[in-house]
Every structure is written in C-alpha cells, then in structure tokens.
Coordinates of C-alpha atoms in Angstrom, one line a residue:
M85 CA -8.4 2.1 -27.2
T86 CA -9.6 0.6 -23.8
R87 CA -8.2 -2.7 -24.6
D88 CA -4.8 -1.0 -25.8
A89 CA -4.4 1.2 -22.6
R90 CA -4.8 -2.1 -20.9
A91 CA -2.5 -3.9 -23.1
D92 CA 0.0 -1.3 -22.6
V93 CA -0.4 -1.2 -18.7
A94 CA 0.5 -4.8 -19.0
F95 CA 3.5 -4.2 -21.3
V96 CA 5.0 -1.8 -18.9
S97 CA 4.4 -4.0 -15.9
A98 CA 5.9 -7.1 -17.6
A99 CA 9.1 -4.7 -18.4
K100 CA 9.0 -4.2 -15.0
D101 CA 8.1 -7.9 -14.0
I102 CA 10.4 -9.5 -16.1
S103 CA 13.3 -10.1 -14.0
A104 CA 10.9 -11.7 -11.6
N105 CA 9.7 -14.2 -14.4
S106 CA 13.3 -14.8 -15.3
S107 CA 14.3 -15.9 -11.8
D108 CA 11.0 -18.3 -11.9
E109 CA 12.1 -19.5 -15.5
S110 CA 15.5 -20.0 -14.1
I111 CA 14.3 -22.2 -11.4
E112 CA 12.0 -24.3 -13.8
K113 CA 14.6 -25.1 -15.7
T114 CA 17.1 -25.9 -13.2
P115 CA 15.9 -29.8 -12.4
L116 CA 16.4 -30.3 -16.4
S117 CA 20.1 -29.3 -16.8
Q118 CA 20.8 -30.8 -13.5
Q119 CA 19.2 -34.2 -14.7
Q120 CA 21.3 -33.7 -17.9
T121 CA 24.2 -32.8 -16.5
K122 CA 24.6 -34.8 -13.0
N123 CA 28.1 -35.7 -13.3
E124 CA 29.2 -32.2 -14.6
P125 CA 30.9 -29.9 -11.9
K126 CA 28.9 -27.3 -10.1
S127 CA 31.0 -24.3 -11.6
V128 CA 29.1 -25.4 -15.2
V129 CA 25.7 -25.6 -13.9
N130 CA 26.5 -21.9 -12.4
D131 CA 27.7 -20.8 -15.3
E132 CA 24.7 -21.5 -17.1
R133 CA 22.5 -20.0 -14.6
S134 CA 24.4 -17.1 -15.0
A135 CA 24.6 -17.1 -18.9
I136 CA 20.7 -17.2 -18.7
S137 CA 20.0 -14.8 -15.9
R138 CA 22.6 -12.2 -18.0
T139 CA 20.4 -13.2 -21.2
L140 CA 17.2 -12.1 -19.3
N141 CA 18.6 -9.4 -17.5
L142 CA 19.7 -8.0 -21.1
Q143 CA 15.9 -8.5 -22.6
T144 CA 14.8 -6.8 -19.3
T145 CA 16.8 -3.9 -20.2
V146 CA 16.2 -3.5 -23.7
G147 CA 12.5 -4.1 -23.0
A148 CA 12.3 -1.6 -20.3
F149 CA 14.0 1.0 -22.6
L150 CA 12.2 0.9 -25.6
E151 CA 8.8 1.0 -23.1
T152 CA 10.0 4.2 -21.6
I153 CA 8.4 7.8 -22.7
E154 CA 10.9 8.9 -24.2
V155 CA 11.8 6.6 -26.9
Q156 CA 8.1 6.2 -27.3
V157 CA 7.7 9.8 -28.1
A158 CA 10.7 9.9 -30.8
I159 CA 9.2 6.6 -32.6
V160 CA 5.7 8.4 -32.8
L161 CA 7.5 11.5 -34.2
L162 CA 9.6 9.1 -36.6
I163 CA 6.4 7.6 -37.8
A164 CA 4.3 10.8 -38.4
F165 CA 7.6 12.3 -40.2
D166 CA 7.8 8.7 -42.6
V167 CA 4.3 9.0 -43.4
C168 CA 4.7 12.7 -44.6
C169 CA 7.6 11.9 -46.2
T170 CA 6.1 9.0 -47.9
A171 CA 3.1 11.2 -48.8
L172 CA 5.4 13.9 -50.5
E173 CA 7.2 11.2 -52.0
I174 CA 4.6 9.8 -53.7
Y175 CA 3.4 13.3 -54.9
L176 CA 6.9 14.3 -56.3
R177 CA 7.1 10.9 -58.4
D178 CA 3.7 11.5 -59.5
Q179 CA 4.6 14.9 -60.9
H180 CA 7.7 13.2 -62.4
E181 CA 5.7 10.9 -64.1
M182 CA 3.2 13.4 -65.4
I183 CA 5.9 15.4 -66.5
R184 CA 7.5 12.8 -68.1
L185 CA 4.3 11.6 -70.1
H186 CA 3.7 15.4 -71.0
V187 CA 7.1 15.3 -72.5
L188 CA 6.5 12.0 -74.5
M189 CA 3.2 13.3 -75.7
E190 CA 5.4 16.4 -77.0
T191 CA 7.7 14.1 -78.9
A192 CA 5.3 12.2 -80.5
A193 CA 3.5 15.7 -81.4
T194 CA 6.8 16.9 -82.8
S195 CA 7.2 13.7 -84.6
K196 CA 4.5 14.3 -87.0
P197 CA 5.4 15.3 -90.6
N198 CA 3.2 18.3 -90.9
S199 CA 4.4 19.8 -87.5
T200 CA 7.6 21.9 -86.8
A201 CA 10.0 21.3 -83.9
S202 CA 10.0 24.6 -82.7
S203 CA 6.0 25.3 -82.6
V204 CA 5.7 23.5 -79.3
P205 CA 7.7 23.7 -76.3
I206 CA 9.3 20.9 -74.9
A207 CA 8.7 20.4 -70.9
T208 CA 11.1 18.7 -68.9
P209 CA 11.3 17.9 -64.9
S210 CA 13.3 20.2 -63.0
M211 CA 16.5 19.7 -61.4
A212 CA 14.8 20.5 -57.6
L213 CA 11.8 18.1 -58.2
Q214 CA 14.1 15.4 -59.2
V215 CA 16.8 15.7 -56.1
A216 CA 13.8 16.2 -53.7
T217 CA 12.6 12.9 -55.0
R218 CA 16.2 11.3 -54.6
L219 CA 16.5 12.1 -51.3
M220 CA 13.2 11.3 -50.3
E221 CA 14.2 7.5 -51.0
P222 CA 16.7 6.7 -48.9
F223 CA 15.2 8.2 -45.9
T224 CA 12.0 6.2 -46.2
G225 CA 14.1 3.3 -46.9
F226 CA 15.9 4.0 -43.6
T227 CA 12.3 4.5 -41.5
V228 CA 11.0 1.2 -42.5
V229 CA 14.1 -1.1 -41.8
F230 CA 13.9 0.8 -38.2
F231 CA 10.8 0.1 -37.6
L232 CA 11.4 -3.9 -38.5
I233 CA 14.1 -3.8 -36.3
E234 CA 12.3 -2.2 -33.1
L235 CA 9.7 -4.8 -33.7
L236 CA 11.7 -7.9 -33.6
V237 CA 13.3 -6.2 -30.7
L238 CA 10.0 -6.1 -28.8
I239 CA 9.5 -9.9 -30.0
G240 CA 12.7 -11.0 -28.5
A241 CA 12.1 -9.1 -25.0
F242 CA 8.4 -9.6 -24.5
Q243 CA 8.2 -13.1 -26.4
K244 CA 4.8 -14.3 -26.3
Q245 CA 3.3 -11.4 -24.9
F246 CA 4.2 -9.2 -27.8
F247 CA 1.6 -11.2 -29.8
S248 CA -1.2 -10.5 -27.1
H249 CA -0.8 -6.7 -27.6
F250 CA -3.1 -5.8 -30.5
G251 CA -1.2 -2.5 -31.3
Y252 CA 2.2 -4.1 -31.6
V253 CA 0.4 -6.7 -34.0
L254 CA -1.1 -4.0 -35.9
D255 CA 2.6 -2.2 -36.3
L256 CA 3.8 -5.6 -37.3
G257 CA 1.1 -6.2 -39.9
V258 CA 1.8 -2.3 -41.0
V259 CA 5.4 -2.9 -41.4
I260 CA 6.0 -6.1 -42.8
G261 CA 3.1 -5.3 -45.7
A262 CA 4.5 -2.1 -46.7
L263 CA 7.9 -3.8 -47.0
V264 CA 6.9 -6.4 -48.9
Y265 CA 4.5 -4.6 -51.2
E266 CA 7.4 -2.3 -51.7
I267 CA 9.8 -5.0 -53.2
Y268 CA 7.1 -6.1 -55.6
T269 CA 5.7 -3.4 -57.0
Q270 CA 8.2 -0.7 -56.3
S271 CA 5.5 1.2 -54.6
K272 CA 5.4 3.1 -51.3
A273 CA 1.8 3.8 -51.3
L274 CA 0.9 0.8 -48.3
R275 CA 3.2 2.9 -46.1
L276 CA 0.5 5.3 -45.6
L277 CA -1.2 2.9 -43.5
G278 CA 1.4 4.2 -41.1
V279 CA -1.5 6.5 -39.9
L280 CA -2.7 3.6 -38.1
R281 CA 0.2 3.5 -35.8
I282 CA -0.9 6.7 -34.6
W283 CA -2.5 4.7 -31.6
R284 CA 1.1 5.3 -29.6
V285 CA -0.1 8.8 -29.2
F286 CA -2.4 7.8 -27.3
R287 CA -0.2 5.1 -25.6
V288 CA 1.8 8.0 -24.7
K289 CA -0.8 9.8 -23.3
V290 CA -2.1 7.0 -21.3
Y291 CA 1.4 6.2 -19.8
Q292 CA 1.7 10.1 -19.4
L293 CA -1.4 9.8 -17.1
Q294 CA 0.0 6.8 -15.4
L295 CA 3.2 8.7 -14.3
E296 CA 0.9 11.7 -12.7
K297 CA -1.2 9.4 -11.4
Q298 CA 1.5 7.5 -9.7
A299 CA 3.1 10.6 -8.8
A300 CA -0.2 11.8 -7.2
E301 CA -0.6 8.7 -5.1
D302 CA 3.1 8.9 -3.8
S303 CA 2.4 12.7 -2.8
L304 CA -1.1 11.5 -1.2
K305 CA 0.8 8.3 0.7
R306 CA 3.5 10.9 1.9
E307 CA 1.1 13.2 3.2
I308 CA -1.0 10.4 4.9
D309 CA 2.1 9.3 6.3
S310 CA 3.0 12.9 7.5
R311 CA -0.7 13.1 9.1
G312 CA -0.2 10.4 10.6
G313 CA 2.8 11.2 12.2
L314 CA 1.7 14.6 13.3
E315 CA -1.5 13.0 14.9
K316 CA 0.4 10.2 16.8
L317 CA 3.0 13.3 18.0
L318 CA -0.5 15.5 19.1
Q319 CA -2.0 12.2 20.6
G320 CA 1.4 12.2 22.5
Y321 CA 0.8 15.6 23.5
K322 CA -2.6 14.9 24.6
D323 CA -1.7 11.9 26.8
E324 CA 1.1 13.8 28.2
V325 CA -1.2 16.8 29.1
E326 CA -3.9 14.4 30.8
T327 CA -0.9 12.4 32.5
L328 CA 0.0 15.7 34.2
K329 CA -3.7 16.4 35.0
E330 CA -3.8 13.2 36.6
A331 CA -0.9 13.7 38.7
L332 CA -1.9 17.3 39.6
N333 CA -5.0 15.8 40.7
I334 CA -3.5 13.1 42.8
A335 CA -1.0 15.7 44.1
A336 CA -4.1 18.1 45.3
E337 CA -5.6 15.3 46.6
A338 CA -2.9 13.9 48.6
V339 CA -1.8 17.3 49.9
A340 CA -5.6 17.7 51.0
E341 CA -5.5 14.4 52.2
V342 CA -2.4 15.3 54.6
S343 CA -4.0 18.5 55.6
I344 CA -7.2 16.9 56.8
S345 CA -5.1 14.2 58.7
A346 CA -2.9 16.7 60.4
T347 CA -5.8 18.5 61.6
N348 CA -7.8 15.5 62.7
Y349 CA -4.7 14.5 64.4
H350 CA -4.2 17.5 66.5
Q351 CA -7.7 17.5 67.4
Y352 CA -7.5 13.8 68.5
E353 CA -4.4 14.3 70.1
D354 CA -6.2 17.4 72.2
E355 CA -9.0 15.2 73.0
D356 CA -7.0 12.2 74.4
A357 CA -4.2 14.0 76.1
P358 CA -4.6 13.2 79.8
L359 CA -4.4 16.3 81.7
P360 CA -2.5 16.8 85.1
E361 CA -4.6 16.6 88.5
D362 CA -4.5 20.1 89.4
Q363 CA -5.8 21.2 85.6
S364 CA -8.2 18.3 85.9
Q365 CA -10.3 19.3 89.0
G366 CA -11.3 22.7 90.2
T367 CA -10.6 24.1 93.4
G368 CA -14.1 22.8 94.9
G369 CA -12.9 19.2 93.3
E370 CA -15.7 19.5 90.7
A371 CA -14.6 18.3 86.8
V372 CA -14.2 21.3 84.7
D373 CA -13.7 21.7 81.0
P374 CA -9.9 21.6 80.0
Y375 CA -10.2 23.3 76.6
S376 CA -11.9 26.4 78.2
D377 CA -9.7 29.6 78.3
Y378 CA -12.4 31.2 80.5
Y379 CA -11.5 28.4 83.0
D380 CA -7.7 28.9 82.8
Q381 CA -8.6 32.5 84.0
Q382 CA -10.6 31.6 86.9
H383 CA -8.2 29.0 87.8
Y384 CA -5.5 31.7 88.0
D385 CA -8.1 33.8 89.8
A386 CA -8.7 31.3 92.2
A387 CA -5.2 30.8 93.2
G388 CA -5.0 34.4 93.4
Y389 CA -7.4 34.4 96.0
E390 CA -5.6 31.9 97.8
S391 CA -2.0 33.6 97.3
Y392 CA -3.7 36.8 98.8
Y393 CA -4.7 35.3 102.0
A394 CA -1.4 33.4 102.6
D395 CA 0.5 36.5 101.4
P396 CA -1.6 39.9 100.4
N397 CA 1.7 41.1 98.7
A398 CA 1.6 38.3 96.1
E399 CA 1.3 39.6 92.4
A400 CA -0.7 36.6 91.5
Y401 CA -3.8 38.1 92.7
S402 CA -6.4 39.0 90.2
E403 CA -9.7 40.6 90.5
P404 CA -12.6 37.9 90.1
L405 CA -15.1 38.3 87.5
D406 CA -18.7 40.3 88.7
G407 CA -21.8 39.4 87.1
E408 CA -21.9 41.3 84.0
E409 CA -18.4 40.1 83.0
S410 CA -19.7 36.5 83.7
R411 CA -22.9 37.2 81.4
D412 CA -20.3 38.4 78.9
A413 CA -18.7 34.8 79.2
E414 CA -21.7 32.9 78.7
A415 CA -22.2 34.4 76.0
V416 CA -18.9 33.9 74.5
V417 CA -18.3 30.7 75.8
G418 CA -21.8 29.1 75.9
P419 CA -24.2 28.7 78.9
H420 CA -22.6 25.1 80.1
L421 CA -18.9 26.7 80.7
A422 CA -20.5 30.0 82.1
T423 CA -22.6 28.0 84.3
T424 CA -20.0 25.9 85.7
E425 CA -17.9 29.2 86.1
A426 CA -21.0 30.9 87.9
E427 CA -20.5 27.9 90.5
K428 CA -17.1 28.6 91.0
L429 CA -17.9 32.2 91.7
T430 CA -20.6 31.0 94.2
Q431 CA -17.7 28.6 95.6
D432 CA -15.6 31.4 95.9
D433 CA -17.9 33.6 97.8
E434 CA -18.6 31.0 100.3
F435 CA -14.6 30.7 100.9
E436 CA -14.2 34.3 101.1
D437 CA -17.0 34.4 103.8
A438 CA -15.3 31.3 105.5
V439 CA -12.0 33.4 106.0
E440 CA -14.2 37.0 107.2
H441 CA -15.2 34.5 109.8

C-alpha cells in the first residue's frame, strides 16, 4: 500500500505538473519542426505549437479531472455496485439454471410409461427472477465498458507514467481479462475480481489525508506569517520605547548639564568680576572680602561715622557692632571674616578717639 500511495502522489503531482512538461516537450520538438519546415512561414510553426499546447492542455485537464477526489469516490462506488450486481446476477442465473434443470428432470420423469402427468408438479422459473436477470445484464455491460474507457483516457493523459502505477495496471488487467472471459465463455465470474480494485478506497483516503495535511500546513504557514508580523510589530514598539527612553535620558542629561553650566557660570562671573575702588578697599586701606554681607554692613557703618561727624543730622548713620554681635558674626561668617571685622572695629575706635582729641 505504501508503493500505491507513493504512486498516487506521483500521479496527483503529474496531473498538476503536466503543463510544465508540455512546455518542455514543445521546446524539445521545436528544433525538429523548424528543421523540417525551414522555408515555411512563422505562422505555420506557431499554429503547430498552439495545436500541441491545446492537446497537452486537454490531456492535463482530463487527467486532473479524473484524479479529483469526487470522481475517484464515484468510481469506487461504481466498482462496488458492479461487483454486487455481478454476484447477484450470477446467483440469479444459477437459480434459473437450477430451476430449468429441475423442470427437465420432471419432464423426463413424466415421460415414463408408468408415471402419470398429474402425479408430479412441474416447477417453472418465476417471472420476477427472469426480469431481475434481464435487468442486471445491461447494467453490468455498461460498467465494464465505462471502466475500459476510463483506463484508456488515463493512458492517453499520463502515457508512460500510467504503466508505472501498480494500481492502474491491476485495474487494466482485471477489466480486460473480465471482458475477454465474458466474450468467450459467456460468464461474468471473472468480474468478481473487481474486489481487487478496492485499493482505490485507500487511495481516496490517502488523498483526503494529503488534502488535510496541505490545509494544516497552509494554516500553520499563515499562523507563522501572522506571528512573524506581530513579532515585528512588537519589536518595532520595543525599539520605539527604547528610543524614547534614550531621548529622555539625553534630555535629562542635557538639562542637568545646562543647570550645572549656568551655576558654574554665575560663580565664575561673581569670582572674576572686578570690584570698584570704594568696595575693594576698606576705610583703613586694607583689602576685605567683597562677598561678605557683613562687610557690606560694616562698610555702611563706617560711612555712617564719617557722615555723622560731618553732619550729625545725617540719616546714614548706624550703630557699630559691639563685642557680642561681633562674636555672633564670627559664628555666622567664619573666623577669618570676623577677624577682619574686629580689625575694622579697632580702626573705627581709633578714628573716634582722633576725632574727640
């Protein structure tokens, strides 16, 4: 059965690929036709090619039609019906012959001198049996002719490939043998070998399994393609998310760099900016820290002393810091700045003593 299944697959593929073979055969035959018809016009060569292609296309169409599962199922049913009808016809014919033999025996018995005609009933074949036998004969004759035509068409469609198929060769042998035996012996007993043609049932099953397998493969292929598309779409989304993350990180880094640069720029600008002479030097001529808020207060206080003694009614005067406030300032601004401020207080006291004297 494995060999038959492989042969069936080969025949199905041959029915589909015969068009390609036809084109190859036309290509192989073209040089010979051109050699034989060198002086003929091109239209004649084209007509020959078209005729060959039409013939091959017809063979392809007929072979593919006979290989369809519907036709194969119909042929299997016809084979089964033919075998059943043949067996029934043989049985009815045997019954008819037995009845005839019984009638002859009864006739012979009644023809004896000591016997009476009414002593033994004469059996005759029934009318229903005769009608059934007559109806079976043309149907079985039609089936054998149909099977022969089918095989001849398959030979014309597949040509040499037909004889490489064991099942078709078996069918051809059974059909031809039954037909010849029936012609010479007037008996249909050999047609009971049609049960051997039941291999077509397995062929139909194999073909059905092939169709289901092909459908499953197509469905799997579509599912794989769909899954591949979804995976590509998902990968695109992932890439887009990664790109957005990178863009956000770059933007955050850029914002941080801008903030740090702005802070460093302001610090650098404050450190490197030149100060005016009245702010870079104290009242005693010594350098002071220009970034101290406390220095600004003391500078304002020193200016207040000068404006007070120049004009006691001036509003720019402010009280100088005492020792406790100086200690508080030292705790806030640091010992260096506090020392500088203490020196300025000493200078202010000396300036006050000089004014009093």
